Amino acid sequence: MTVGGGPIDSDQYPVWDLTIRLIHWYFPAAIGVMWWSGEQGRMEVHAWVGYSLLILVLTRIVWGFIGSESARFRHFVRGPGEIRRYLASGGAYSGHNPLGALSVVVLLALLVSQTVSGTMSSDDILFEGPFAYWAQDWSGAVADWHETNWRLLQGLIALHLIAVGWYQWKKRQPMVQTMIRGRSETRFSAAAPRPLWLSMMTASILSGVLWWLITVAPEAPSYY
Ligand code: HEM
Ligand code: HEM
């Protein structure tokens, strides 16, 4: 990713490609549905939207290795040394700062943990995740984790929104517009984005694998 000023030319590409933007905006919409359906016990909706989230989070992670330059983890994930230097410098940094990058990784990890724990949880009444059998005696603990992880996720999403709001309004950087349009006057990439079909193909393969796992997974024994 190149961060620079000046007019946008045709050889300047989005800093956030279409894959990142579509997956990103799916998150708040789908997480809203998951919250509602989890609390209301609408488990069929919960499971289907949950599978779609699992697939898209995993696709985002694969995209971190095969996706567009600015989406790749090696491009923005930095070690603790760099984060300390960033904090000591008083926060001078352009683009994805090292602390922001850390929060991206934590958000994605919590989303994986939330969806995977869900597939192994049971509500002890009518519904169990497709892999509840594999959790065996741990399924109660996994369901507890599903609840705790949700609180952590809520906390991190709140922090994410505060951070975005801070840059958007205090620092007057068009963060949200950039996440919608893909680029702004000052944030763009010099490298061409990788095509949407590649991430869609990745998502299809992952869906096939998940579907196969669901069909081979034995049903958890019923205690009632
Ligand atoms: C509620 C669920 C949300 C989750 C799980 C989430 C997660 C993420 C993740 C993982 C990224 C990193 C993008 C990537 O490289 O893949 C990101 C970036 C971003 N998010 Fe969210 N997000 C959520 C909601 C929102 C909302 C509601 C807004 C707007 C108000 C927002 C605004 C942004 C912006 C502007 C960026 C780009 C940050 C930058 O330019 O460095 N997010 N978000
Ligand atoms: C980001 C994704 C997810 C979110 C935000 C989420 C959120 C929630 C919430 C808020 C509850 C209610 C907890 C309570 O108060 O008892 C819940 C329960 C549950 N979820 Fe999820 N969930 C997600 C993914 C999944 C997935 C993929 C599955 C599996 C198909 C799943 C299966 C379950 C089950 C079985 C329960 C009932 C557990 C119990 O009653 O202890 N969840 N979830």
Short mmCIF file of C-alpha atoms and ligand atoms in Angstrom, two decimals:
data_model
loop_
_atom_site.label_atom_id
_atom_site.label_comp_id
_atom_site.label_asym_id
_atom_site.label_seq_id
_atom_site.Cartn_x
_atom_site.Cartn_y
_atom_site.Cartn_z
CA MET A 1 0.00 0.00 0.00
CA THR A 2 1.23 3.43 -0.83
CA VAL A 3 0.05 6.29 1.29
CA GLY A 4 0.38 9.60 -0.44
CA GLY A 5 -1.39 12.74 -1.49
CA GLY A 6 -2.44 14.25 -4.77
CA PRO A 7 -5.20 13.48 -7.23
CA ILE A 8 -6.36 9.92 -7.78
CA ASP A 9 -5.06 8.52 -11.08
CA SER A 10 -6.33 5.46 -12.85
CA ASP A 11 -3.14 3.62 -11.85
CA GLN A 12 -3.93 4.11 -8.17
CA TYR A 13 -5.93 1.30 -6.72
CA PRO A 14 -8.23 0.83 -3.74
CA VAL A 15 -6.56 0.39 -0.37
CA TRP A 16 -9.52 -1.81 0.61
CA ASP A 17 -10.45 -4.16 -2.23
CA LEU A 18 -14.00 -5.33 -2.92
CA THR A 19 -13.50 -8.56 -0.95
CA ILE A 20 -12.44 -6.72 2.21
CA ARG A 21 -15.30 -4.22 1.91
CA LEU A 22 -18.03 -6.78 1.25
CA ILE A 23 -16.86 -9.03 4.07
CA HIS A 24 -16.40 -6.06 6.40
CA TRP A 25 -19.91 -4.67 5.95
CA TYR A 26 -21.40 -8.12 6.24
CA PHE A 27 -19.96 -8.32 9.79
CA PRO A 28 -22.11 -5.68 11.55
CA ALA A 29 -25.25 -6.81 9.70
CA ALA A 30 -24.75 -10.50 10.46
CA ILE A 31 -23.51 -9.98 14.03
CA GLY A 32 -26.67 -7.98 14.71
CA VAL A 33 -28.74 -10.95 13.52
CA MET A 34 -26.61 -13.34 15.63
CA TRP A 35 -27.16 -11.25 18.75
CA TRP A 36 -30.91 -11.11 18.23
CA SER A 37 -31.28 -14.79 17.27
CA GLY A 38 -28.99 -15.96 20.13
CA GLU A 39 -30.98 -14.04 22.73
CA GLN A 40 -34.37 -15.03 21.26
CA GLY A 41 -33.44 -18.69 20.82
CA ARG A 42 -34.09 -18.51 17.05
CA MET A 43 -31.55 -21.25 16.54
CA GLU A 44 -32.20 -22.05 12.89
CA VAL A 45 -31.47 -18.46 11.86
CA HIS A 46 -28.57 -18.43 14.34
CA ALA A 47 -26.97 -21.51 12.79
CA TRP A 48 -27.33 -20.49 9.12
CA VAL A 49 -26.12 -16.92 9.56
CA GLY A 50 -23.42 -18.29 11.89
CA TYR A 51 -22.12 -20.64 9.17
CA SER A 52 -21.96 -17.76 6.70
CA LEU A 53 -19.97 -15.73 9.23
CA LEU A 54 -17.59 -18.61 9.88
CA ILE A 55 -16.97 -19.01 6.13
CA LEU A 56 -16.40 -15.28 5.60
CA VAL A 57 -14.07 -14.89 8.59
CA LEU A 58 -12.00 -17.82 7.32
CA THR A 59 -12.05 -16.34 3.80
CA ARG A 60 -10.73 -13.04 5.24
CA ILE A 61 -7.93 -14.97 6.96
CA VAL A 62 -6.99 -16.82 3.75
CA TRP A 63 -7.16 -13.41 2.00
CA GLY A 64 -4.49 -12.27 4.47
CA PHE A 65 -2.13 -14.63 2.61
CA ILE A 66 -3.36 -14.67 -0.99
CA GLY A 67 -5.30 -11.39 -1.23
CA SER A 68 -4.46 -7.87 -2.38
CA GLU A 69 -1.24 -6.32 -1.09
CA SER A 70 -2.87 -4.11 1.60
CA ALA A 71 -5.02 -7.01 2.85
CA ARG A 72 -2.03 -9.26 3.58
CA PHE A 73 -1.04 -9.83 7.17
CA ARG A 74 2.69 -9.52 6.45
CA HIS A 75 1.93 -6.08 5.12
CA PHE A 76 0.46 -4.65 8.30
CA VAL A 77 0.94 -6.99 11.27
CA ARG A 78 3.85 -5.78 13.41
CA GLY A 79 5.54 -7.17 16.51
CA PRO A 80 5.45 -5.77 20.07
CA GLY A 81 8.64 -3.73 19.46
CA GLU A 82 7.01 -1.76 16.66
CA ILE A 83 3.85 -1.23 18.76
CA ARG A 84 5.97 0.14 21.66
CA ARG A 85 7.83 2.47 19.28
CA TYR A 86 4.49 3.62 17.86
CA LEU A 87 3.12 4.42 21.32
CA ALA A 88 6.39 6.13 22.37
CA SER A 89 6.30 8.28 19.23
CA GLY A 90 3.02 9.80 20.41
CA GLY A 91 0.99 8.03 17.77
CA ALA A 92 2.62 9.37 14.60
CA TYR A 93 1.82 6.87 11.86
CA SER A 94 0.02 6.82 8.58
CA GLY A 95 -2.29 4.09 7.27
CA HIS A 96 -2.92 0.99 9.37
CA ASN A 97 -1.06 1.79 12.60
CA PRO A 98 0.52 -1.16 14.51
CA LEU A 99 -2.04 -0.96 17.32
CA GLY A 100 -4.93 -0.88 14.84
CA ALA A 101 -3.44 -3.91 13.10
CA LEU A 102 -3.34 -5.74 16.42
CA SER A 103 -7.02 -5.00 16.96
CA VAL A 104 -7.81 -6.38 13.48
CA VAL A 105 -6.07 -9.64 14.39
CA VAL A 106 -7.84 -9.85 17.77
CA LEU A 107 -11.24 -9.11 16.18
CA LEU A 108 -10.75 -11.85 13.60
CA ALA A 109 -9.51 -14.31 16.26
CA LEU A 110 -12.55 -13.60 18.47
CA LEU A 111 -14.86 -14.09 15.49
CA VAL A 112 -13.27 -17.48 14.74
CA SER A 113 -13.53 -18.46 18.39
CA GLN A 114 -17.18 -17.29 18.55
CA THR A 115 -18.29 -19.20 15.47
CA VAL A 116 -16.27 -22.37 16.13
CA SER A 117 -17.41 -22.56 19.77
CA GLY A 118 -20.99 -22.09 18.52
CA THR A 119 -20.74 -25.15 16.28
CA MET A 120 -19.82 -27.20 19.39
CA SER A 121 -22.35 -25.68 21.79
CA SER A 122 -25.72 -26.98 22.89
CA ASP A 123 -28.62 -25.12 24.47
CA ASP A 124 -29.44 -28.33 26.40
CA ILE A 125 -33.04 -28.25 25.14
CA LEU A 126 -33.71 -28.32 21.43
CA PHE A 127 -30.66 -27.27 19.55
CA GLU A 128 -27.05 -28.28 19.36
CA GLY A 129 -24.29 -27.14 17.04
CA PRO A 130 -23.31 -29.74 14.40
CA PHE A 131 -20.02 -30.55 16.12
CA ALA A 132 -21.41 -30.81 19.68
CA TYR A 133 -20.62 -34.54 19.65
CA TRP A 134 -16.94 -33.86 19.09
CA ALA A 135 -16.86 -31.56 22.12
CA GLN A 136 -18.05 -34.52 24.27
CA ASP A 137 -17.89 -33.70 27.99
CA TRP A 138 -16.57 -30.27 27.13
CA SER A 139 -19.72 -29.10 25.38
CA GLY A 140 -21.00 -27.34 28.54
CA ALA A 141 -17.68 -25.52 28.94
CA VAL A 142 -17.68 -24.66 25.23
CA ALA A 143 -21.20 -23.16 25.54
CA ASP A 144 -19.98 -21.10 28.52
CA TRP A 145 -17.05 -19.96 26.42
CA HIS A 146 -19.48 -19.03 23.62
CA GLU A 147 -21.16 -16.65 26.06
CA THR A 148 -17.92 -15.23 27.54
CA ASN A 149 -16.38 -14.82 24.11
CA TRP A 150 -19.48 -12.87 23.05
CA ARG A 151 -18.87 -10.36 25.87
CA LEU A 152 -15.22 -10.00 24.80
CA LEU A 153 -16.33 -9.55 21.20
CA GLN A 154 -18.85 -6.87 22.21
CA GLY A 155 -16.09 -5.05 24.13
CA LEU A 156 -13.71 -5.15 21.20
CA ILE A 157 -16.37 -4.05 18.72
CA ALA A 158 -17.11 -1.09 21.02
CA LEU A 159 -13.40 -0.21 21.08
CA HIS A 160 -13.27 -0.59 17.29
CA LEU A 161 -16.15 1.85 16.87
CA ILE A 162 -14.58 4.33 19.33
CA ALA A 163 -11.25 4.12 17.46
CA VAL A 164 -12.92 4.61 14.07
CA GLY A 165 -14.96 7.52 15.49
CA TRP A 166 -11.81 9.11 16.91
CA TYR A 167 -10.01 9.09 13.55
CA GLN A 168 -13.16 10.06 11.68
CA TRP A 169 -14.19 13.08 13.75
CA LYS A 170 -11.21 14.15 15.86
CA LYS A 171 -8.52 13.54 13.27
CA ARG A 172 -10.84 14.31 10.36
CA GLN A 173 -9.84 11.26 8.36
CA PRO A 174 -12.59 9.82 6.11
CA MET A 175 -12.27 6.28 7.53
CA VAL A 176 -15.84 5.16 6.90
CA GLN A 177 -15.98 6.65 3.38
CA THR A 178 -12.71 4.83 2.60
CA MET A 179 -14.16 1.53 3.85
CA ILE A 180 -17.18 2.14 1.57
CA ARG A 181 -15.49 3.43 -1.59
CA GLY A 182 -12.22 1.55 -1.18
CA ARG A 183 -9.92 4.57 -1.37
CA SER A 184 -9.65 8.24 -0.59
CA GLU A 185 -7.54 11.19 -1.70
CA THR A 186 -4.74 10.21 0.63
CA ARG A 187 -5.17 6.48 1.01
CA PHE A 188 -4.78 4.21 -1.97
CA SER A 189 -2.65 1.35 -3.15
CA ALA A 190 -0.11 1.25 -5.96
CA ALA A 191 -0.74 -2.47 -6.46
CA ALA A 192 -3.72 -3.79 -8.44
CA PRO A 193 -6.31 -5.55 -6.25
CA ARG A 194 -6.80 -9.29 -6.50
CA PRO A 195 -10.15 -10.16 -8.13
CA LEU A 196 -13.38 -10.84 -6.29
CA TRP A 197 -13.81 -14.24 -7.99
CA LEU A 198 -10.72 -15.52 -6.20
CA SER A 199 -12.17 -14.79 -2.76
CA MET A 200 -15.60 -16.10 -3.86
CA MET A 201 -13.91 -19.31 -4.99
CA THR A 202 -12.11 -19.54 -1.64
CA ALA A 203 -15.44 -19.04 0.16
CA SER A 204 -17.07 -21.75 -1.99
CA ILE A 205 -14.32 -24.26 -1.24
CA LEU A 206 -14.53 -23.50 2.48
CA SER A 207 -18.34 -23.88 2.34
CA GLY A 208 -17.89 -27.29 0.69
CA VAL A 209 -15.51 -28.39 3.46
CA LEU A 210 -17.86 -27.12 6.19
CA TRP A 211 -20.82 -28.85 4.55
CA TRP A 212 -18.88 -32.11 4.33
CA LEU A 213 -17.84 -31.86 8.01
CA ILE A 214 -21.47 -31.23 9.01
CA THR A 215 -22.64 -34.30 7.10
CA VAL A 216 -19.98 -36.63 8.56
CA ALA A 217 -20.27 -35.33 12.14
CA PRO A 218 -22.19 -37.77 14.35
CA GLU A 219 -25.23 -36.44 16.21
CA ALA A 220 -24.62 -35.72 19.86
CA PRO A 221 -26.35 -38.26 22.12
CA SER A 222 -29.69 -37.09 23.47
CA TYR A 223 -30.07 -37.11 27.24
CA TYR A 224 -33.82 -36.63 27.21
C1 HEM B 1 -19.79 -4.85 14.31
C2 HEM B 1 -18.94 -5.57 13.73
C3 HEM B 1 -17.64 -5.12 13.12
C4 HEM B 1 -16.56 -5.92 13.01
C5 HEM B 1 -16.42 -7.35 13.50
C6 HEM B 1 -15.53 -5.14 12.34
C7 HEM B 1 -14.27 -5.63 12.03
C8 HEM B 1 -13.32 -4.97 11.31
C9 HEM B 1 -12.10 -5.53 10.82
C10 HEM B 1 -11.66 -6.98 11.04
C11 HEM B 1 -11.44 -4.54 10.15
C12 HEM B 1 -10.12 -4.68 9.42
C13 HEM B 1 -10.38 -4.77 7.94
C14 HEM B 1 -9.61 -5.88 7.32
O1 HEM B 1 -8.41 -5.70 7.07
O2 HEM B 1 -10.22 -6.95 7.06
C15 HEM B 1 -12.22 -3.34 10.21
C16 HEM B 1 -11.90 -2.13 9.65
C17 HEM B 1 -12.71 -1.03 9.66
N1 HEM B 1 -13.97 -0.93 10.22
FE1 HEM B 1 -14.97 -2.38 11.15
N2 HEM B 1 -16.01 -3.88 12.05
C18 HEM B 1 -17.30 -3.82 12.51
C19 HEM B 1 -18.15 -2.73 12.43
C20 HEM B 1 -17.83 -1.52 11.88
C21 HEM B 1 -18.74 -0.38 11.77
C22 HEM B 1 -20.21 -0.37 12.23
C23 HEM B 1 -18.02 0.63 11.19
C24 HEM B 1 -18.43 2.02 10.85
C25 HEM B 1 -19.08 2.82 11.62
C26 HEM B 1 -16.68 0.13 10.93
C27 HEM B 1 -15.68 0.83 10.35
C28 HEM B 1 -14.45 0.35 9.98
C29 HEM B 1 -13.45 1.11 9.26
C30 HEM B 1 -13.58 2.56 8.83
C31 HEM B 1 -12.35 0.25 9.06
C32 HEM B 1 -11.04 0.60 8.37
C33 HEM B 1 -10.03 0.98 9.39
C34 HEM B 1 -8.78 1.54 8.71
O3 HEM B 1 -8.93 2.24 7.70
O4 HEM B 1 -7.68 1.28 9.21
N3 HEM B 1 -16.60 -1.18 11.37
N4 HEM B 1 -13.37 -3.62 10.91
C1 HEM B 2 -20.33 -14.33 15.47
C2 HEM B 2 -21.08 -15.39 15.61
C3 HEM B 2 -21.98 -15.68 16.79
C4 HEM B 2 -22.48 -14.82 17.75
C5 HEM B 2 -22.28 -13.32 17.88
C6 HEM B 2 -23.30 -15.63 18.65
C7 HEM B 2 -23.98 -15.13 19.75
C8 HEM B 2 -24.75 -15.89 20.61
C9 HEM B 2 -25.50 -15.38 21.74
C10 HEM B 2 -25.58 -13.90 22.14
C11 HEM B 2 -26.09 -16.43 22.36
C12 HEM B 2 -26.99 -16.39 23.61
C13 HEM B 2 -26.14 -16.68 24.80
C14 HEM B 2 -26.98 -16.73 26.04
O1 HEM B 2 -27.28 -15.67 26.57
O2 HEM B 2 -27.33 -17.86 26.42
C15 HEM B 2 -25.73 -17.63 21.63
C16 HEM B 2 -26.12 -18.90 21.96
C17 HEM B 2 -25.89 -20.02 21.18
N1 HEM B 2 -25.22 -20.06 19.97
FE1 HEM B 2 -24.26 -18.50 19.10
N2 HEM B 2 -23.27 -16.94 18.22
C18 HEM B 2 -22.47 -17.01 17.09
C19 HEM B 2 -22.23 -18.13 16.32
C20 HEM B 2 -22.81 -19.39 16.51
C21 HEM B 2 -22.70 -20.53 15.62
C22 HEM B 2 -21.91 -20.56 14.29
C23 HEM B 2 -23.39 -21.55 16.19
C24 HEM B 2 -23.56 -22.96 15.65
C25 HEM B 2 -24.35 -23.31 14.73
C26 HEM B 2 -23.94 -21.07 17.44
C27 HEM B 2 -24.68 -21.82 18.34
C28 HEM B 2 -25.21 -21.37 19.52
C29 HEM B 2 -25.89 -22.22 20.49
C30 HEM B 2 -26.10 -23.74 20.39
C31 HEM B 2 -26.31 -21.37 21.52
C32 HEM B 2 -27.07 -21.76 22.81
C33 HEM B 2 -26.04 -21.94 23.91
C34 HEM B 2 -26.65 -21.92 25.30
O3 HEM B 2 -27.86 -21.80 25.44
O4 HEM B 2 -25.85 -21.97 26.26
N3 HEM B 2 -23.58 -19.74 17.59
N4 HEM B 2 -24.91 -17.26 20.57
#
